[in-house]
Amino acid sequence: MDFEFSEDERQFLREVDQFLEENRNPKVMDVTRENMAQICDTPERRAFMRMLAAKGWLGISWPKDCGGQDGSGFYEYLLNEKLSAVGAPQIGKGVGIVGKTLIRVGSEKLKREFLPQILAGTVEFAVGYSEPSAGSDSAAMRLKAERRGDGWVLNGQKSFTTSAHFADWYWVGARTDFQAPKHHGITLFLVRMDDPGLTITPMYTMGNERTNGVFFDNVFVHDDYRVGELNKGFQYIAEALDIERFTMFTFSPIRGRVELLCNHVRDAKRDGKAMKDDPVIRQKVAQLATECEVARLLGVRFVVAACDAAKTPTVQASEYKLYATELSRRLADATMDIVGPGAQLALATEDAPLKGRAESCYTYTVIDTIGGGSSEIQKNIIAKRKFDLPKNF
Ligand SMILES: Cc1cc2nc3c(=O)[nH]c(=O)nc-3n(C[C@H](O)[C@H](O)[C@H](O)COP(=O)(O)OP(=O)(O)OC[C@H]3O[C@@H](n4cnc5c(N)ncnc54)[C@H](O)[C@@H]3O)c2cc1C
């Protein structure tokens, strides 16, 4: 067993480091947006995505006949970790969720239309599963799709669609059969985000980032834009969620937050005494740093398993997501305690300790334990799939 990266992997990491150094731009790289830094919501960030495309870094693990390189998904993992470490947008949604699902189940028309755009970094997607009464239980979604002529008419509502206000296309699940058991009556569609029947309203998170409510009023979708088989949408969504649980919650920002705290402890004073001399604080930091290493290894274990297996390893995805995002929250709590009352000062406040990051991590890391399936849902998945215990939903 070898825990070290290979020479090729190290060479790739050096190349990515050099690229990031040469293209340093605060409008593109902003760690203070915490996990929301991954989205591609400004012209500068979209231009950056096209630069990643020009490097050949989108679709590394896609098959060659789909424009990819038949490479190992490990390189995509390494790339995303490097990108998230500097707060740059990441490659998860288009390349992973949409691209990989289209490659598996999409029609030739959809592949021809969307795969080249994803590879070129010229298209952005919003993902619409959640609804006001269908969050954790996304199979309960009720957005209605009714057959009309050569297509479908969609009516209803989605909630928490993160990228709806800037995306080009909506990757959306809708109910096509109200009589079938809930997991078997859902179909996936691709809908143009500028369709006049869509109304998009902002929903702001505790971390002050925008997600959206989306309302459908007689939105017509041609059957050509149905993804995969009728009523199989939930199966595709569940498989894509396993990818999301891993790719959307990278490890590097957690390590960055541990380093931030360590640097503060190294330099700060409390009641006139150096913080680094306080044994309780030292122990706390050491404990968190150790847990951080556990999160990293759970991540690597998932990627190694995912690269070897035909199917994404569900349990490992949930174990990583649960552990990493809950650790992130514990780390944010500890940072608040250790830094003291000044930790409540927000980003951009003059003289705020840690430049306000303690506050932004505290409000933001809660969100990571909810998006992509809450911690309770991850525990349910592990209990059911790893130990075959009964499920409660
Ligand atoms: C910042 C952010 C961005 C998001 N972006 C998107 C997006 O782009 N697209 C999208 O489709 N969705 C998105 N979501 C939605 C996200 O997937 C849901 O919020 C999440 O699945 C939880 O659903 P809910 O908010 O309806 O909470 P609920 O499902 O109502 O859950 C409420 C509480 O009950 C617990 N709970 C629920 N069911 C069970 C159970 N069976 N057992 C034990 N506990 C349970 C939950 O853990 C939670 O603590 C986003 C959410 C956030 C916060």
CSV table of C-alpha atoms and ligand atoms in Angstrom, one decimal:
chain,number,residue,atom,x,y,z
A,1,MET,CA,0.0,0.0,0.0
A,2,ASP,CA,1.4,3.4,-1.0
A,3,PHE,CA,0.1,6.6,0.6
A,4,GLU,CA,2.4,8.8,-1.5
A,5,PHE,CA,1.4,10.4,-4.9
A,6,SER,CA,3.1,9.0,-8.0
A,7,GLU,CA,5.6,11.1,-9.9
A,8,ASP,CA,3.0,11.7,-12.6
A,9,GLU,CA,0.5,13.0,-10.0
A,10,ARG,CA,3.2,15.2,-8.4
A,11,GLN,CA,4.0,16.6,-11.8
A,12,PHE,CA,0.4,17.3,-12.4
A,13,LEU,CA,0.1,19.1,-9.1
A,14,ARG,CA,3.2,21.2,-9.9
A,15,GLU,CA,1.6,22.2,-13.3
A,16,VAL,CA,-1.7,23.2,-11.6
A,17,ASP,CA,0.3,25.2,-9.0
A,18,GLN,CA,2.1,27.0,-11.7
A,19,PHE,CA,-1.1,27.7,-13.6
A,20,LEU,CA,-2.8,29.1,-10.5
A,21,GLU,CA,0.3,31.3,-9.7
A,22,GLU,CA,0.4,32.7,-13.2
A,23,ASN,CA,-3.3,33.4,-13.2
A,24,ARG,CA,-3.7,34.8,-9.7
A,25,ASN,CA,-6.8,37.1,-9.7
A,26,PRO,CA,-8.8,38.1,-6.6
A,27,LYS,CA,-11.9,38.4,-8.7
A,28,VAL,CA,-11.6,34.7,-9.5
A,29,MET,CA,-10.0,33.3,-6.3
A,30,ASP,CA,-11.7,34.2,-3.1
A,31,VAL,CA,-11.4,31.8,-0.1
A,32,THR,CA,-13.7,34.0,1.9
A,33,ARG,CA,-16.7,32.7,0.0
A,34,GLU,CA,-16.0,29.4,1.7
A,35,ASN,CA,-17.6,26.5,-0.2
A,36,MET,CA,-19.6,28.8,-2.5
A,37,ALA,CA,-16.3,29.8,-4.1
A,38,GLN,CA,-16.8,26.7,-6.3
A,39,ILE,CA,-19.6,28.3,-8.4
A,40,CYS,CA,-18.9,30.1,-11.7
A,41,ASP,CA,-21.1,33.2,-11.3
A,42,THR,CA,-19.1,36.1,-12.8
A,43,PRO,CA,-17.6,36.8,-16.2
A,44,GLU,CA,-14.1,36.5,-14.7
A,45,ARG,CA,-14.9,33.1,-13.2
A,46,ARG,CA,-16.4,31.9,-16.5
A,47,ALA,CA,-13.3,33.1,-18.4
A,48,PHE,CA,-11.2,31.1,-15.8
A,49,MET,CA,-13.3,28.0,-16.5
A,50,ARG,CA,-12.5,28.4,-20.2
A,51,MET,CA,-8.8,28.6,-19.3
A,52,LEU,CA,-9.1,25.3,-17.5
A,53,ALA,CA,-10.7,23.9,-20.6
A,54,ALA,CA,-7.8,25.2,-22.8
A,55,LYS,CA,-5.4,23.3,-20.5
A,56,GLY,CA,-7.4,20.1,-21.2
A,57,TRP,CA,-8.5,19.8,-17.6
A,58,LEU,CA,-12.2,19.4,-18.1
A,59,GLY,CA,-13.3,15.9,-18.9
A,60,ILE,CA,-10.0,14.2,-17.9
A,61,SER,CA,-11.8,11.0,-16.9
A,62,TRP,CA,-14.4,11.1,-19.7
A,63,PRO,CA,-14.1,8.4,-22.4
A,64,LYS,CA,-12.1,9.4,-25.5
A,65,ASP,CA,-15.1,9.0,-27.8
A,66,CYS,CA,-16.9,11.7,-25.8
A,67,GLY,CA,-14.0,14.1,-26.1
A,68,GLY,CA,-12.3,13.1,-22.9
A,69,GLN,CA,-8.9,11.6,-22.2
A,70,ASP,CA,-9.8,8.2,-20.6
A,71,GLY,CA,-7.6,9.4,-17.7
A,72,SER,CA,-7.9,8.6,-14.0
A,73,GLY,CA,-10.6,10.5,-11.9
A,74,PHE,CA,-7.8,10.9,-9.4
A,75,TYR,CA,-6.5,13.8,-11.4
A,76,GLU,CA,-9.9,15.5,-11.3
A,77,TYR,CA,-9.8,15.1,-7.5
A,78,LEU,CA,-6.3,16.6,-7.4
A,79,LEU,CA,-7.4,19.5,-9.6
A,80,ASN,CA,-10.5,20.3,-7.5
A,81,GLU,CA,-8.5,20.2,-4.3
A,82,LYS,CA,-6.0,22.7,-5.7
A,83,LEU,CA,-8.8,25.0,-7.1
A,84,SER,CA,-10.7,24.9,-3.8
A,85,ALA,CA,-7.5,25.7,-1.8
A,86,VAL,CA,-7.3,29.1,-3.5
A,87,GLY,CA,-11.1,29.7,-3.6
A,88,ALA,CA,-11.4,29.3,-7.4
A,89,PRO,CA,-14.4,27.8,-9.2
A,90,GLN,CA,-14.4,24.0,-9.5
A,91,ILE,CA,-15.2,21.4,-12.1
A,92,GLY,CA,-17.9,19.4,-10.3
A,93,LYS,CA,-21.3,20.3,-11.8
A,94,GLY,CA,-20.8,20.3,-15.6
A,95,VAL,CA,-18.0,17.7,-15.8
A,96,GLY,CA,-19.3,15.5,-13.0
A,97,ILE,CA,-23.0,15.6,-12.4
A,98,VAL,CA,-24.3,16.6,-15.8
A,99,GLY,CA,-21.5,15.3,-18.1
A,100,LYS,CA,-21.1,11.9,-16.5
A,101,THR,CA,-24.9,11.3,-16.4
A,102,LEU,CA,-25.2,12.3,-20.0
A,103,ILE,CA,-22.4,10.0,-21.0
A,104,ARG,CA,-24.1,7.1,-19.3
A,105,VAL,CA,-27.7,7.6,-20.2
A,106,GLY,CA,-28.1,10.6,-22.5
A,107,SER,CA,-29.3,10.5,-26.1
A,108,GLU,CA,-26.8,11.0,-28.9
A,109,LYS,CA,-28.4,14.4,-29.6
A,110,LEU,CA,-27.9,15.5,-26.0
A,111,LYS,CA,-24.3,14.3,-25.9
A,112,ARG,CA,-23.6,16.1,-29.2
A,113,GLU,CA,-25.1,19.3,-28.0
A,114,PHE,CA,-23.8,19.5,-24.4
A,115,LEU,CA,-20.6,17.5,-24.0
A,116,PRO,CA,-18.5,19.8,-26.3
A,117,GLN,CA,-19.8,22.9,-24.4
A,118,ILE,CA,-18.9,21.3,-21.1
A,119,LEU,CA,-15.4,20.4,-22.4
A,120,ALA,CA,-15.0,24.0,-23.6
A,121,GLY,CA,-16.1,25.5,-20.3
A,122,THR,CA,-18.8,27.5,-22.1
A,123,VAL,CA,-22.0,26.3,-20.3
A,124,GLU,CA,-23.2,26.6,-16.8
A,125,PHE,CA,-25.9,24.4,-15.2
A,126,ALA,CA,-28.2,24.8,-12.2
A,127,VAL,CA,-29.4,21.6,-10.5
A,128,GLY,CA,-33.1,21.4,-9.5
A,129,TYR,CA,-34.0,18.6,-7.2
A,130,SER,CA,-35.2,20.3,-3.9
A,131,GLU,CA,-38.7,21.6,-3.5
A,132,PRO,CA,-40.4,23.2,-0.4
A,133,SER,CA,-41.8,19.8,0.6
A,134,ALA,CA,-39.0,17.6,-0.9
A,135,GLY,CA,-35.6,18.3,0.5
A,136,SER,CA,-34.1,15.4,2.3
A,137,ASP,CA,-36.8,13.2,0.7
A,138,SER,CA,-36.1,14.5,-2.8
A,139,ALA,CA,-38.1,11.5,-4.3
A,140,ALA,CA,-41.2,13.4,-2.9
A,141,MET,CA,-40.8,16.1,-5.6
A,142,ARG,CA,-44.0,17.3,-7.2
A,143,LEU,CA,-43.0,19.6,-10.0
A,144,LYS,CA,-45.5,18.3,-12.6
A,145,ALA,CA,-44.5,17.4,-16.2
A,146,GLU,CA,-47.5,16.6,-18.4
A,147,ARG,CA,-47.2,15.2,-21.9
A,148,ARG,CA,-48.2,17.8,-24.6
A,149,GLY,CA,-47.6,17.0,-28.3
A,150,ASP,CA,-43.9,16.3,-28.9
A,151,GLY,CA,-42.8,17.5,-25.5
A,152,TRP,CA,-43.8,18.2,-21.9
A,153,VAL,CA,-45.3,21.1,-20.0
A,154,LEU,CA,-43.8,21.8,-16.5
A,155,ASN,CA,-45.7,23.5,-13.7
A,156,GLY,CA,-44.7,23.9,-10.0
A,157,GLN,CA,-41.8,25.1,-7.9
A,158,LYS,CA,-38.2,24.3,-6.9
A,159,SER,CA,-36.3,25.7,-3.9
A,160,PHE,CA,-32.6,26.2,-3.2
A,161,THR,CA,-31.5,26.1,-6.8
A,162,THR,CA,-28.1,27.6,-6.3
A,163,SER,CA,-27.0,28.7,-9.7
A,164,ALA,CA,-30.4,29.6,-11.2
A,165,HIS,CA,-29.7,33.3,-11.5
A,166,PHE,CA,-26.7,32.9,-13.8
A,167,ALA,CA,-26.8,29.4,-15.3
A,168,ASP,CA,-27.6,28.7,-19.0
A,169,TRP,CA,-29.4,25.4,-18.4
A,170,TYR,CA,-31.5,23.8,-15.7
A,171,TRP,CA,-30.9,20.1,-14.9
A,172,VAL,CA,-34.3,19.4,-13.3
A,173,GLY,CA,-36.3,16.5,-12.0
A,174,ALA,CA,-40.1,16.5,-12.5
A,175,ARG,CA,-42.9,14.1,-11.8
A,176,THR,CA,-44.1,12.4,-14.9
A,177,ASP,CA,-46.1,9.6,-13.2
A,178,PHE,CA,-48.2,10.5,-10.1
A,179,GLN,CA,-49.6,6.9,-9.7
A,180,ALA,CA,-46.2,5.1,-9.5
A,181,PRO,CA,-44.3,4.7,-6.2
A,182,LYS,CA,-42.5,8.0,-5.6
A,183,HIS,CA,-39.0,6.8,-6.6
A,184,HIS,CA,-40.3,5.5,-9.9
A,185,GLY,CA,-42.3,8.5,-11.3
A,186,ILE,CA,-39.6,11.1,-11.8
A,187,THR,CA,-37.9,12.1,-15.1
A,188,LEU,CA,-34.9,14.3,-15.6
A,189,PHE,CA,-35.0,17.2,-18.1
A,190,LEU,CA,-32.8,19.9,-19.4
A,191,VAL,CA,-34.6,23.3,-19.6
A,192,ARG,CA,-33.2,26.6,-20.9
A,193,MET,CA,-32.8,28.9,-17.9
A,194,ASP,CA,-34.1,31.9,-19.9
A,195,ASP,CA,-37.4,30.3,-20.7
A,196,PRO,CA,-40.1,33.0,-20.2
A,197,GLY,CA,-42.2,30.6,-18.0
A,198,LEU,CA,-39.5,30.5,-15.3
A,199,THR,CA,-39.5,33.0,-12.5
A,200,ILE,CA,-36.3,33.1,-10.3
A,201,THR,CA,-36.4,34.6,-6.8
A,202,PRO,CA,-33.4,35.0,-4.5
A,203,MET,CA,-33.0,33.1,-1.2
A,204,TYR,CA,-30.0,34.2,0.8
A,205,THR,CA,-28.2,31.8,3.1
A,206,MET,CA,-26.7,32.5,6.6
A,207,GLY,CA,-23.4,32.8,4.8
A,208,ASN,CA,-24.9,35.7,2.7
A,209,GLU,CA,-24.6,33.7,-0.5
A,210,ARG,CA,-27.4,33.5,-3.0
A,211,THR,CA,-29.5,30.4,-3.8
A,212,ASN,CA,-33.0,30.6,-5.4
A,213,GLY,CA,-36.6,29.7,-5.5
A,214,VAL,CA,-37.7,28.8,-9.1
A,215,PHE,CA,-41.3,28.9,-10.3
A,216,PHE,CA,-42.5,27.1,-13.5
A,217,ASP,CA,-45.5,28.4,-15.3
A,218,ASN,CA,-46.3,26.3,-18.3
A,219,VAL,CA,-42.7,25.7,-19.3
A,220,PHE,CA,-42.6,23.7,-22.5
A,221,VAL,CA,-39.7,21.2,-22.9
A,222,HIS,CA,-39.3,19.2,-26.1
A,223,ASP,CA,-39.0,15.5,-25.5
A,224,ASP,CA,-35.5,15.7,-27.1
A,225,TYR,CA,-34.4,17.4,-23.8
A,226,ARG,CA,-35.6,14.5,-21.6
A,227,VAL,CA,-32.5,12.9,-20.1
A,228,GLY,CA,-32.4,9.1,-20.2
A,229,GLU,CA,-35.5,6.9,-19.8
A,230,LEU,CA,-38.9,8.1,-18.7
A,231,ASN,CA,-39.5,7.7,-15.0
A,232,LYS,CA,-35.9,6.6,-14.3
A,233,GLY,CA,-34.9,10.1,-13.2
A,234,PHE,CA,-34.6,9.4,-9.5
A,235,GLN,CA,-32.2,6.6,-10.1
A,236,TYR,CA,-30.0,9.0,-12.2
A,237,ILE,CA,-30.3,11.7,-9.5
A,238,ALA,CA,-29.3,9.3,-6.7
A,239,GLU,CA,-26.2,8.2,-8.7
A,240,ALA,CA,-25.2,11.9,-9.4
A,241,LEU,CA,-25.7,12.8,-5.8
A,242,ASP,CA,-23.0,10.3,-4.8
A,243,ILE,CA,-20.6,12.3,-7.0
A,244,GLU,CA,-21.9,15.6,-5.7
A,245,ARG,CA,-21.4,14.5,-2.1
A,246,PHE,CA,-17.7,14.2,-2.8
A,247,THR,CA,-16.9,16.7,-5.5
A,248,MET,CA,-18.8,19.6,-4.0
A,249,PHE,CA,-17.3,19.3,-0.5
A,250,THR,CA,-13.6,19.4,-1.0
A,251,PHE,CA,-11.0,18.9,1.7
A,252,SER,CA,-8.6,21.8,1.1
A,253,PRO,CA,-10.7,24.6,2.5
A,254,ILE,CA,-10.9,22.6,5.8
A,255,ARG,CA,-7.1,22.3,5.9
A,256,GLY,CA,-6.9,26.1,5.1
A,257,ARG,CA,-9.1,26.8,8.1
A,258,VAL,CA,-7.0,24.7,10.4
A,259,GLU,CA,-3.9,26.6,9.2
A,260,LEU,CA,-5.6,29.9,9.8
A,261,LEU,CA,-6.4,29.0,13.4
A,262,CYS,CA,-2.9,27.6,14.0
A,263,ASN,CA,-1.3,30.9,12.7
A,264,HIS,CA,-3.6,32.9,15.0
A,265,VAL,CA,-2.7,30.7,18.0
A,266,ARG,CA,1.0,31.1,17.1
A,267,ASP,CA,0.9,34.9,17.2
A,268,ALA,CA,-2.0,36.0,19.3
A,269,LYS,CA,-2.1,37.0,23.0
A,270,ARG,CA,-4.9,36.6,25.5
A,271,ASP,CA,-4.8,38.5,28.8
A,272,GLY,CA,-1.3,39.5,28.0
A,273,LYS,CA,-0.1,35.9,27.6
A,274,ALA,CA,0.9,34.2,24.4
A,275,MET,CA,-1.9,31.9,23.3
A,276,LYS,CA,0.5,29.3,22.1
A,277,ASP,CA,1.6,28.7,25.7
A,278,ASP,CA,-2.0,27.6,26.7
A,279,PRO,CA,-1.9,23.8,26.9
A,280,VAL,CA,-5.7,23.5,26.5
A,281,ILE,CA,-5.6,25.5,23.2
A,282,ARG,CA,-2.6,23.5,22.0
A,283,GLN,CA,-4.4,20.3,22.6
A,284,LYS,CA,-7.5,21.5,20.9
A,285,VAL,CA,-5.6,22.5,17.8
A,286,ALA,CA,-3.7,19.2,17.7
A,287,GLN,CA,-7.0,17.3,18.0
A,288,LEU,CA,-8.6,19.3,15.1
A,289,ALA,CA,-5.5,18.8,13.0
A,290,THR,CA,-5.6,15.1,13.6
A,291,GLU,CA,-9.3,14.9,12.6
A,292,CYS,CA,-8.4,17.0,9.5
A,293,GLU,CA,-6.0,14.2,8.5
A,294,VAL,CA,-8.8,11.6,9.0
A,295,ALA,CA,-11.1,13.7,6.7
A,296,ARG,CA,-8.3,13.8,4.1
A,297,LEU,CA,-7.8,10.1,4.2
A,298,LEU,CA,-11.6,9.4,4.0
A,299,GLY,CA,-11.5,11.5,0.8
A,300,VAL,CA,-8.6,9.7,-0.7
A,301,ARG,CA,-10.1,6.4,0.1
A,302,PHE,CA,-13.3,7.4,-1.7
A,303,VAL,CA,-11.5,8.6,-4.8
A,304,VAL,CA,-9.4,5.4,-5.0
A,305,ALA,CA,-12.5,3.3,-4.6
A,306,ALA,CA,-14.4,5.4,-7.1
A,307,CYS,CA,-11.6,5.2,-9.7
A,308,ASP,CA,-11.6,1.4,-9.4
A,309,ALA,CA,-15.3,0.7,-9.3
A,310,ALA,CA,-17.9,0.8,-12.1
A,311,LYS,CA,-20.4,2.4,-9.7
A,312,THR,CA,-19.7,5.4,-7.4
A,313,PRO,CA,-19.2,4.0,-3.9
A,314,THR,CA,-22.2,5.3,-2.1
A,315,VAL,CA,-21.2,4.5,1.5
A,316,GLN,CA,-17.7,6.0,1.2
A,317,ALA,CA,-19.2,9.2,-0.3
A,318,SER,CA,-21.6,9.5,2.6
A,319,GLU,CA,-18.9,8.7,5.2
A,320,TYR,CA,-16.6,11.4,3.7
A,321,LYS,CA,-19.4,14.0,3.4
A,322,LEU,CA,-20.6,13.4,7.0
A,323,TYR,CA,-17.2,13.4,8.6
A,324,ALA,CA,-15.7,16.3,6.6
A,325,THR,CA,-18.6,18.7,6.9
A,326,GLU,CA,-19.2,18.0,10.6
A,327,LEU,CA,-15.5,18.5,11.3
A,328,SER,CA,-15.7,21.8,9.4
A,329,ARG,CA,-18.4,22.8,11.8
A,330,ARG,CA,-16.6,21.7,14.9
A,331,LEU,CA,-13.5,23.6,13.7
A,332,ALA,CA,-15.6,26.8,13.2
A,333,ASP,CA,-17.0,26.4,16.7
A,334,ALA,CA,-13.5,25.9,18.2
A,335,THR,CA,-12.2,28.9,16.2
A,336,MET,CA,-15.0,31.1,17.7
A,337,ASP,CA,-14.1,29.9,21.2
A,338,ILE,CA,-10.3,30.3,20.9
A,339,VAL,CA,-10.4,33.6,19.1
A,340,GLY,CA,-12.8,35.1,21.5
A,341,PRO,CA,-15.4,37.9,21.1
A,342,GLY,CA,-13.6,39.6,18.2
A,343,ALA,CA,-14.4,36.4,16.2
A,344,GLN,CA,-17.9,37.7,15.7
A,345,LEU,CA,-16.6,40.6,13.5
A,346,ALA,CA,-17.6,40.1,9.9
A,347,LEU,CA,-15.4,40.0,6.8
A,348,ALA,CA,-14.0,43.4,5.8
A,349,THR,CA,-14.3,44.8,9.3
A,350,GLU,CA,-11.1,46.7,10.1
A,351,ASP,CA,-8.9,44.9,12.6
A,352,ALA,CA,-11.1,41.8,12.8
A,353,PRO,CA,-9.1,38.8,14.0
A,354,LEU,CA,-8.5,36.4,11.1
A,355,LYS,CA,-9.8,39.2,8.8
A,356,GLY,CA,-13.3,38.1,9.7
A,357,ARG,CA,-12.9,34.5,8.6
A,358,ALA,CA,-14.0,33.1,11.9
A,359,GLU,CA,-17.4,34.6,11.5
A,360,SER,CA,-17.7,33.6,7.8
A,361,CYS,CA,-16.7,30.0,8.6
A,362,TYR,CA,-19.1,29.9,11.5
A,363,THR,CA,-22.1,30.9,9.5
A,364,TYR,CA,-21.1,29.1,6.3
A,365,THR,CA,-20.0,25.7,7.5
A,366,VAL,CA,-23.5,25.0,8.8
A,367,ILE,CA,-24.7,25.1,5.2
A,368,ASP,CA,-22.3,22.4,4.1
A,369,THR,CA,-23.9,19.9,6.6
A,370,ILE,CA,-27.2,20.4,4.8
A,371,GLY,CA,-26.6,20.9,1.0
A,372,GLY,CA,-26.1,17.6,-1.0
A,373,GLY,CA,-28.0,15.8,1.8
A,374,SER,CA,-27.9,16.6,5.5
A,375,SER,CA,-25.8,14.8,8.0
A,376,GLU,CA,-28.8,12.9,9.3
A,377,ILE,CA,-29.4,11.6,5.8
A,378,GLN,CA,-25.8,10.5,5.4
A,379,LYS,CA,-26.1,8.6,8.6
A,380,ASN,CA,-29.3,6.9,7.3
A,381,ILE,CA,-27.5,5.9,4.1
A,382,ILE,CA,-24.6,4.5,6.0
A,383,ALA,CA,-26.8,2.6,8.5
A,384,LYS,CA,-28.9,1.1,5.6
A,385,ARG,CA,-26.3,0.4,3.0
A,386,LYS,CA,-23.3,-0.6,5.2
A,387,PHE,CA,-25.2,-2.5,7.9
A,388,ASP,CA,-28.5,-3.3,6.3
A,389,LEU,CA,-30.4,-1.6,9.1
A,390,PRO,CA,-34.0,-0.5,8.4
A,391,LYS,CA,-34.4,2.9,6.8
A,392,ASN,CA,-36.7,5.4,8.3
A,393,PHE,CA,-37.7,7.4,5.2
B,1,LIG,C1,-26.7,26.6,0.4
B,1,LIG,C2,-27.5,25.5,-0.1
B,1,LIG,C3,-27.5,25.2,-1.5
B,1,LIG,C4,-28.3,24.3,-2.1
B,1,LIG,N1,-28.3,24.1,-3.4
B,1,LIG,C5,-29.2,23.2,-4.0
B,1,LIG,C6,-29.2,23.1,-5.4
B,1,LIG,O1,-28.5,23.7,-6.1
B,1,LIG,N2,-30.2,22.2,-5.9
B,1,LIG,C7,-31.0,21.5,-5.1
B,1,LIG,O2,-31.8,20.7,-5.7
B,1,LIG,N3,-31.0,21.6,-3.8
B,1,LIG,C8,-30.1,22.4,-3.2
B,1,LIG,N4,-30.1,22.6,-1.8
B,1,LIG,C9,-31.1,21.9,-1.0
B,1,LIG,C10,-30.5,20.8,-0.1
B,1,LIG,O3,-30.3,19.7,-0.8
B,1,LIG,C11,-31.6,20.6,1.0
B,1,LIG,O4,-31.7,21.8,1.8
B,1,LIG,C12,-31.3,19.4,1.8
B,1,LIG,O5,-31.5,18.2,1.1
B,1,LIG,C13,-32.3,19.4,3.1
B,1,LIG,O6,-33.6,19.6,2.7
B,1,LIG,P1,-34.5,20.6,3.5
B,1,LIG,O7,-33.8,21.9,3.5
B,1,LIG,O8,-35.9,20.6,2.8
B,1,LIG,O9,-34.6,20.1,4.9
B,1,LIG,P2,-35.6,18.9,5.5
B,1,LIG,O10,-35.5,17.8,4.5
B,1,LIG,O11,-36.9,19.5,5.8
B,1,LIG,O12,-34.9,18.5,6.8
B,1,LIG,C14,-35.0,19.3,8.0
B,1,LIG,C15,-34.2,18.5,9.1
B,1,LIG,O13,-34.8,17.2,9.3
B,1,LIG,C16,-33.8,16.2,9.2
B,1,LIG,N5,-34.3,15.1,8.5
B,1,LIG,C17,-35.1,15.0,7.4
B,1,LIG,N6,-35.4,13.8,7.0
B,1,LIG,C18,-34.8,13.0,8.0
B,1,LIG,C19,-34.8,11.6,8.2
B,1,LIG,N7,-35.4,10.7,7.3
B,1,LIG,N8,-34.1,11.1,9.2
B,1,LIG,C20,-33.5,11.9,10.1
B,1,LIG,N9,-33.5,13.3,10.0
B,1,LIG,C21,-34.1,13.8,8.9
B,1,LIG,C22,-32.7,16.9,8.3
B,1,LIG,O14,-31.4,16.3,8.5
B,1,LIG,C23,-32.7,18.3,8.7
B,1,LIG,O15,-32.0,18.5,9.9
B,1,LIG,C24,-29.2,23.5,-1.2
B,1,LIG,C25,-29.2,23.8,0.2
B,1,LIG,C26,-28.4,24.8,0.7
B,1,LIG,C27,-28.5,25.0,2.2
